[in-house]
Short mmCIF file of C-alpha atoms and ligand atoms in Angstrom, two decimals:
data_model
loop_
_atom_site.label_atom_id
_atom_site.label_comp_id
_atom_site.label_asym_id
_atom_site.label_seq_id
_atom_site.Cartn_x
_atom_site.Cartn_y
_atom_site.Cartn_z
CA UNK F 1311 0.00 0.00 0.00
CA UNK F 1312 1.24 3.48 -0.82
CA UNK F 1313 -0.06 6.33 1.32
CA UNK F 1314 -1.52 9.51 -0.15
CA UNK F 1315 -1.16 12.82 1.66
CA UNK F 1316 -3.54 15.76 1.95
CA UNK F 1317 -1.86 18.90 0.61
CA UNK F 1318 -3.47 21.17 3.21
CA UNK F 1319 -3.05 19.14 6.40
CA UNK F 1320 -0.18 16.87 5.34
CA UNK F 1321 -2.05 13.92 6.86
CA UNK F 1322 -2.48 10.50 5.27
CA UNK F 1323 -5.77 10.68 3.38
CA UNK F 1324 -5.75 7.31 1.63
CA UNK F 1325 -3.72 4.38 0.36
CA UNK F 1326 -3.38 2.75 -3.04
CA UNK F 1327 -3.15 -1.03 -3.11
CA UNK F 1328 -0.27 -2.00 -5.42
CA UNK F 1329 0.20 -5.65 -6.23
CA UNK F 1330 3.55 -7.37 -5.57
CA UNK F 1331 4.63 -10.93 -6.28
CA UNK F 1332 7.00 -12.48 -3.78
CA UNK F 1333 8.71 -15.05 -6.00
CA UNK F 1334 10.64 -17.93 -4.34
CA UNK F 1335 13.78 -17.37 -6.48
CA UNK F 1336 13.41 -13.99 -8.10
CA UNK F 1337 12.42 -12.12 -4.94
CA UNK F 1338 10.00 -9.23 -5.21
CA UNK F 1339 8.52 -8.93 -8.70
CA UNK F 1340 6.91 -5.63 -9.74
CA UNK F 1341 3.54 -5.50 -11.51
CA UNK F 1342 5.07 -4.24 -14.75
CA UNK F 1343 6.70 -7.69 -15.07
CA UNK F 1344 3.64 -9.86 -14.51
CA UNK F 1345 0.43 -7.85 -14.95
CA UNK F 1346 0.60 -7.92 -18.77
CA UNK F 1347 0.71 -11.74 -18.56
CA UNK F 1348 -2.21 -11.80 -16.11
CA UNK F 1349 -4.09 -9.54 -18.53
CA UNK F 1350 -3.39 -11.79 -21.51
CA UNK F 1351 -4.43 -14.98 -19.77
CA UNK F 1352 -7.45 -13.39 -18.11
CA UNK F 1353 -6.09 -14.35 -14.67
CA UNK F 1354 -6.15 -10.65 -13.81
CA UNK F 1355 -9.85 -11.04 -13.06
CA UNK F 1356 -9.17 -13.44 -10.18
CA UNK F 1357 -6.02 -11.63 -9.10
CA UNK F 1358 -7.87 -8.31 -9.08
CA UNK F 1359 -10.67 -9.80 -7.03
CA UNK F 1360 -8.09 -11.05 -4.57
CA UNK F 1361 -6.53 -7.56 -4.34
CA UNK F 1362 -9.91 -6.00 -3.65
CA UNK F 1363 -10.85 -8.65 -1.08
CA UNK F 1364 -7.47 -8.32 0.62
CA UNK F 1365 -7.85 -4.53 0.83
CA UNK F 1366 -11.28 -4.95 2.44
CA UNK F 1367 -9.92 -7.44 4.97
CA UNK F 1368 -7.08 -5.02 5.74
CA UNK F 1369 -9.51 -2.17 6.39
CA UNK F 1370 -11.43 -4.34 8.83
CA UNK F 1371 -8.24 -5.45 10.59
CA UNK F 1372 -7.07 -1.85 11.03
CA UNK F 1373 -10.48 -0.78 12.27
CA UNK F 1374 -10.44 -3.63 14.78
CA UNK F 1375 -7.09 -2.31 15.97
CA UNK F 1376 -8.87 1.01 16.69
CA UNK F 1377 -7.22 2.91 13.85
CA UNK F 1378 -9.01 5.57 11.87
CA UNK F 1379 -8.74 4.12 8.38
CA UNK F 1380 -8.74 6.33 5.27
CA UNK F 1381 -10.05 5.03 1.92
CA UNK F 1382 -8.02 2.43 0.04
CA UNK F 1383 -7.83 2.61 -3.75
CA UNK F 1384 -7.82 -0.51 -5.85
CA UNK F 1385 -6.81 -0.56 -9.52
CA UNK F 1386 -9.31 -2.10 -11.93
CA UNK F 1387 -7.91 -3.65 -15.10
CA UNK F 1388 -9.63 -3.60 -18.48
CA UNK F 1389 -10.70 -7.24 -18.17
CA UNK F 1390 -12.26 -6.62 -14.79
CA UNK F 1391 -13.97 -3.46 -15.90
CA UNK F 1392 -15.46 -5.23 -18.90
CA UNK F 1393 -16.54 -8.23 -16.84
CA UNK F 1394 -20.31 -8.75 -17.07
CA UNK F 1395 -20.85 -9.33 -13.39
CA UNK F 1396 -18.46 -6.73 -11.96
CA UNK F 1397 -21.18 -5.04 -9.93
CA UNK F 1398 -22.23 -8.37 -8.43
CA UNK F 1399 -18.66 -9.28 -7.50
CA UNK F 1400 -18.08 -5.91 -5.86
CA UNK F 1401 -21.30 -6.12 -3.90
CA UNK F 1402 -20.57 -9.66 -2.75
CA UNK F 1403 -17.11 -8.77 -1.44
CA UNK F 1404 -18.38 -5.62 0.27
CA UNK F 1405 -21.13 -7.64 1.91
CA UNK F 1406 -18.87 -10.55 2.95
CA UNK F 1407 -16.25 -8.29 4.49
CA UNK F 1408 -18.76 -5.73 5.83
CA UNK F 1409 -16.60 -2.85 4.75
CA UNK F 1410 -18.08 0.63 4.51
CA UNK F 1411 -18.13 1.11 0.69
CA UNK F 1412 -17.09 4.76 1.03
CA UNK F 1413 -13.70 3.45 2.19
CA UNK F 1414 -13.12 1.86 -1.21
CA UNK F 1415 -12.06 3.75 -4.31
CA UNK F 1416 -11.60 2.13 -7.68
CA UNK F 1417 -8.96 3.59 -9.99
CA UNK F 1418 -9.73 3.16 -13.68
CA UNK F 1419 -7.47 4.56 -16.37
CA UNK F 1420 -8.64 7.37 -18.58
CA UNK F 1421 -7.74 5.45 -21.74
CA UNK F 1422 -9.83 2.45 -20.66
CA UNK F 1423 -12.84 4.66 -19.95
CA UNK F 1424 -12.49 6.43 -23.28
CA UNK F 1425 -12.41 3.16 -25.25
CA UNK F 1426 -16.16 3.00 -25.08
CA UNK F 1427 -17.35 6.04 -23.12
CA UNK F 1428 -21.06 5.20 -23.28
CA UNK F 1429 -20.51 1.66 -21.98
CA UNK F 1430 -18.04 2.94 -19.39
CA UNK F 1431 -20.58 5.48 -18.13
CA UNK F 1432 -23.08 2.66 -17.51
CA UNK F 1433 -20.53 0.50 -15.69
CA UNK F 1434 -19.41 3.45 -13.57
CA UNK F 1435 -23.01 4.21 -12.59
CA UNK F 1436 -23.47 0.55 -11.65
CA UNK F 1437 -20.36 0.64 -9.47
CA UNK F 1438 -21.31 3.96 -7.95
CA UNK F 1439 -24.62 2.49 -6.80
CA UNK F 1440 -22.74 0.24 -4.41
CA UNK F 1441 -21.39 3.33 -2.63
CA UNK F 1442 -17.73 3.16 -3.64
CA UNK F 1443 -15.66 6.09 -4.88
CA UNK F 1444 -14.30 6.26 -8.39
CA UNK F 1445 -11.08 7.79 -9.65
CA UNK F 1446 -9.85 8.40 -13.19
CA UNK F 1447 -6.24 7.19 -13.24
CA UNK F 1448 -3.38 8.36 -15.47
CA UNK F 1449 -5.40 11.43 -16.37
CA UNK F 1450 -3.99 13.48 -19.21
CA UNK F 1451 -2.57 10.58 -21.19
CA UNK F 1452 -5.79 9.52 -22.89
CA UNK F 1453 -8.11 11.57 -25.01
CA UNK F 1454 -10.94 12.57 -22.75
CA UNK F 1455 -14.10 13.84 -24.26
CA UNK F 1456 -14.92 16.64 -21.85
CA UNK F 1457 -18.62 15.99 -22.35
CA UNK F 1458 -18.19 12.47 -21.01
CA UNK F 1459 -16.06 13.64 -18.15
CA UNK F 1460 -19.10 15.47 -16.87
CA UNK F 1461 -21.33 12.45 -17.31
CA UNK F 1462 -19.05 9.98 -15.58
CA UNK F 1463 -19.93 9.69 -11.88
CA UNK F 1464 -16.30 10.00 -10.81
CA UNK F 1465 -15.00 11.58 -7.61
CA UNK F 1466 -11.33 12.08 -8.38
CA UNK F 1467 -8.91 12.90 -11.20
CA UNK F 1468 -5.44 11.49 -10.82
CA UNK F 1469 -2.83 13.44 -12.75
CA UNK F 1470 -0.45 11.10 -14.53
CA UNK F 1471 3.12 10.81 -13.31
CA UNK F 1472 4.56 11.86 -16.66
CA UNK F 1473 3.16 15.40 -16.22
CA UNK F 1474 4.17 15.64 -12.59
CA UNK F 1475 7.73 14.58 -13.41
CA UNK F 1476 8.40 17.66 -15.51
CA UNK F 1477 6.17 20.34 -13.95
CA UNK F 1478 9.15 22.28 -12.64
CA UNK F 1479 11.23 22.05 -15.82
CA UNK F 1480 8.78 21.94 -18.72
CA UNK F 1481 6.44 24.91 -19.20
CA UNK F 1482 3.95 22.82 -21.20
CA UNK F 1483 3.65 20.18 -18.48
CA UNK F 1484 3.22 22.94 -15.90
CA UNK F 1485 0.45 24.51 -17.98
CA UNK F 1486 -1.29 21.18 -18.53
CA UNK F 1487 -1.12 20.28 -14.86
CA UNK F 1488 -2.58 23.66 -13.90
CA UNK F 1489 -5.33 23.15 -16.48
CA UNK F 1490 -6.16 19.70 -15.10
CA UNK F 1491 -6.36 21.10 -11.55
CA UNK F 1492 -8.68 23.89 -12.75
CA UNK F 1493 -10.79 21.42 -14.69
CA UNK F 1494 -11.17 19.22 -11.61
CA UNK F 1495 -12.11 22.19 -9.47
CA UNK F 1496 -14.69 23.35 -11.97
CA UNK F 1497 -16.24 19.90 -12.14
CA UNK F 1498 -16.06 19.69 -8.33
CA UNK F 1499 -13.78 16.68 -8.44
CA UNK F 1500 -10.92 15.98 -6.11
CA UNK F 1501 -7.54 16.09 -7.79
CA UNK F 1502 -4.44 14.11 -6.84
CA UNK F 1503 -0.96 14.09 -8.33
CA UNK F 1504 0.99 10.83 -8.53
CA UNK F 1505 4.74 10.30 -8.66
CA UNK F 1506 5.69 13.36 -6.60
CA UNK F 1507 9.39 13.03 -5.87
CA UNK F 1508 10.74 16.52 -5.17
CA UNK F 1509 9.97 19.46 -2.94
CA UNK F 1510 9.74 21.75 -5.98
CA UNK F 1511 7.01 19.55 -7.46
CA UNK F 1512 5.22 19.60 -4.11
CA UNK F 1513 5.47 23.41 -3.90
CA UNK F 1514 4.08 23.77 -7.43
CA UNK F 1515 1.13 21.47 -6.69
CA UNK F 1516 0.27 23.26 -3.45
CA UNK F 1517 0.59 26.68 -5.02
CA UNK F 1518 -1.85 25.62 -7.71
CA UNK F 1519 -4.47 24.17 -5.41
CA UNK F 1520 -4.00 20.43 -5.96
CA UNK F 1521 -5.80 18.52 -3.17
CA UNK F 1522 -3.64 15.46 -2.60
CA UNK F 1523 -0.33 13.85 -3.53
CA UNK F 1524 1.21 10.42 -3.75
CA UNK F 1525 4.86 9.73 -4.37
CA UNK F 1526 8.28 8.81 -3.05
CA UNK F 1527 8.71 12.26 -1.51
CA UNK F 1528 6.17 11.19 1.12
CA UNK F 1529 6.40 7.41 1.06
CA UNK F 1530 7.08 4.44 -1.20
CA UNK F 1531 4.62 1.56 -1.35
CA UNK F 1532 5.00 -0.43 1.86
CA UNK F 1533 3.67 -3.55 3.53
CA UNK F 1534 0.61 -3.52 5.76
CA UNK F 1535 2.65 -3.47 8.97
CA UNK F 1536 4.59 -0.40 8.00
CA UNK F 1537 1.44 1.35 6.83
CA UNK F 1538 -0.19 0.52 10.14
CA UNK F 1539 2.74 2.13 11.91
CA UNK F 1540 2.35 5.27 9.76
CA UNK F 1541 -1.34 5.46 10.70
CA UNK F 1542 -0.61 4.90 14.35
CA UNK F 1543 2.11 7.54 14.44
CA UNK F 1544 -0.03 9.97 12.47
CA UNK F 1545 2.70 10.32 9.84
CA UNK F 1546 2.56 13.70 8.07
CA UNK F 1547 4.01 15.16 4.91
CA UNK F 1548 6.32 18.05 5.78
CA UNK F 1549 5.83 21.33 3.98
CA UNK F 1550 9.13 23.15 3.61
CA UNK F 1551 7.80 26.43 2.30
CA UNK F 1552 4.39 27.97 2.94
CA UNK F 1553 3.26 28.72 -0.59
CA UNK F 1554 -0.29 27.49 -0.73
CA UNK F 1555 -2.65 30.15 -2.00
CA UNK F 1556 -5.62 31.18 0.10
CA UNK F 1557 -8.99 29.67 -0.74
CA UNK F 1558 -10.20 32.99 -2.14
CA UNK F 1559 -7.31 32.91 -4.61
CA UNK F 1560 -8.33 29.46 -5.77
CA UNK F 1561 -11.90 30.59 -6.14
CA UNK F 1562 -11.10 33.69 -8.18
CA UNK F 1563 -8.89 31.53 -10.41
CA UNK F 1564 -11.82 29.21 -10.76
CA UNK F 1565 -14.04 32.09 -11.80
CA UNK F 1566 -11.61 32.94 -14.58
CA UNK F 1567 -11.09 29.36 -15.74
P1 C2E Y 3003 -0.38 3.00 -11.38
O1 C2E Y 3003 -1.77 2.63 -11.05
O2 C2E Y 3003 -0.17 4.25 -12.16
O3 C2E Y 3003 0.39 3.05 -9.99
C1 C2E Y 3003 1.37 4.00 -9.65
C2 C2E Y 3003 2.76 3.44 -9.84
O4 C2E Y 3003 3.69 4.49 -9.61
C3 C2E Y 3003 3.15 2.33 -8.88
O5 C2E Y 3003 4.01 1.45 -9.57
C4 C2E Y 3003 3.92 3.09 -7.81
O6 C2E Y 3003 4.82 2.28 -7.08
C5 C2E Y 3003 4.65 4.08 -8.66
N1 C2E Y 3003 5.06 5.26 -7.93
C6 C2E Y 3003 4.48 5.83 -6.85
N2 C2E Y 3003 5.12 6.93 -6.46
C7 C2E Y 3003 6.15 7.09 -7.31
C8 C2E Y 3003 7.20 8.07 -7.43
O7 C2E Y 3003 7.30 9.03 -6.67
N3 C2E Y 3003 8.08 7.90 -8.46
C9 C2E Y 3003 8.00 6.86 -9.32
N4 C2E Y 3003 8.92 6.78 -10.28
N5 C2E Y 3003 7.02 5.92 -9.24
C10 C2E Y 3003 6.12 6.03 -8.24
P2 C2E Y 3003 3.87 -0.12 -9.45
O8 C2E Y 3003 3.49 -0.52 -8.05
O9 C2E Y 3003 5.09 -0.73 -10.06
O10 C2E Y 3003 2.61 -0.42 -10.37
C11 C2E Y 3003 2.66 -0.20 -11.75
C12 C2E Y 3003 1.31 -0.35 -12.38
O11 C2E Y 3003 0.83 -1.69 -12.27
C13 C2E Y 3003 0.25 0.50 -11.72
O12 C2E Y 3003 0.34 1.82 -12.19
C14 C2E Y 3003 -1.01 -0.21 -12.17
O13 C2E Y 3003 -1.35 0.17 -13.48
C15 C2E Y 3003 -0.56 -1.65 -12.19
N6 C2E Y 3003 -1.03 -2.31 -10.95
C16 C2E Y 3003 -0.48 -2.38 -9.73
N7 C2E Y 3003 -1.23 -3.09 -8.88
C17 C2E Y 3003 -2.34 -3.47 -9.58
C18 C2E Y 3003 -3.51 -4.23 -9.26
O14 C2E Y 3003 -3.74 -4.69 -8.14
N8 C2E Y 3003 -4.43 -4.42 -10.28
C19 C2E Y 3003 -4.23 -3.91 -11.53
N9 C2E Y 3003 -5.17 -4.11 -12.45
N10 C2E Y 3003 -3.15 -3.18 -11.84
C20 C2E Y 3003 -2.20 -2.97 -10.89
CA1 CA Y 3004 -3.43 3.57 -9.97
CA1 CA Y 3005 -0.17 6.21 -13.31
#
């Protein structure tokens, strides 16, 4: 799980479940090396269900340990998203584990949603009915139809790492990131930046009103025990320079957007 931090309070405001394979000989294998194979064989459907179930069980375990648990995001692959009975599977796991659905967020990539926007809108509405949150992952890399963006019942836009990487060195990436933040604010969506590695990137995101961040600057993905420790200790993201604009500034920017 990799923690996400709130850019106003610095507190942990969520986790993303990221799959790892502990191989007997090869050691820790990253998803880039095995997810494509799971996708091809269709095994990703079962693996993804396992990830979701495991995240739910983890939430319950932390709650039992008297921790205040923030939402956990789970990535949904194309195969899962296109699965006929996705809604039924989600409902069953939520019911079996008795997890509050608002503590679950599904991350679905922009390019997957834009494959078949009308079909995606229906699936998203189905999922939304079970009370979970929805996030559009890798935002900025696909070709979003802005009309659909408004019709999708999503809660969050997640700015792709490739924009974040160059926001302090590439004027175009800075402009695009600012535009995505403004777009999210106008559509009343939460906006999170992924892959934040430097203090300059953090300062830029805060100055431009981004809500949340995720990245090595705060924490790398970690096992459940370490994440539990972070929750227990109330781990916070440190803000080196106070640059965040006042709310009124964000609102007047919004009015001009
Ligand atoms: P993603 O959903 O875009 O996840 C974010 C990736 O960025 C993760 O890579 C994370 O470890 C990495 N990351 C986070 N912060 C930083 C940073 O500051 N710098 C850099 N360079 N990287 C950072 P990871 O864990 O290797 O996962 C790669 C991809 O594999 C994920 O991209 C996601 O598409 C897929 N994936 C991971 N777990 C699952 C899963 O359970 N189900 C499905 N369907 N896909 C998964
Ligand atoms: Ca993701
Ligand atoms: Ca990404």
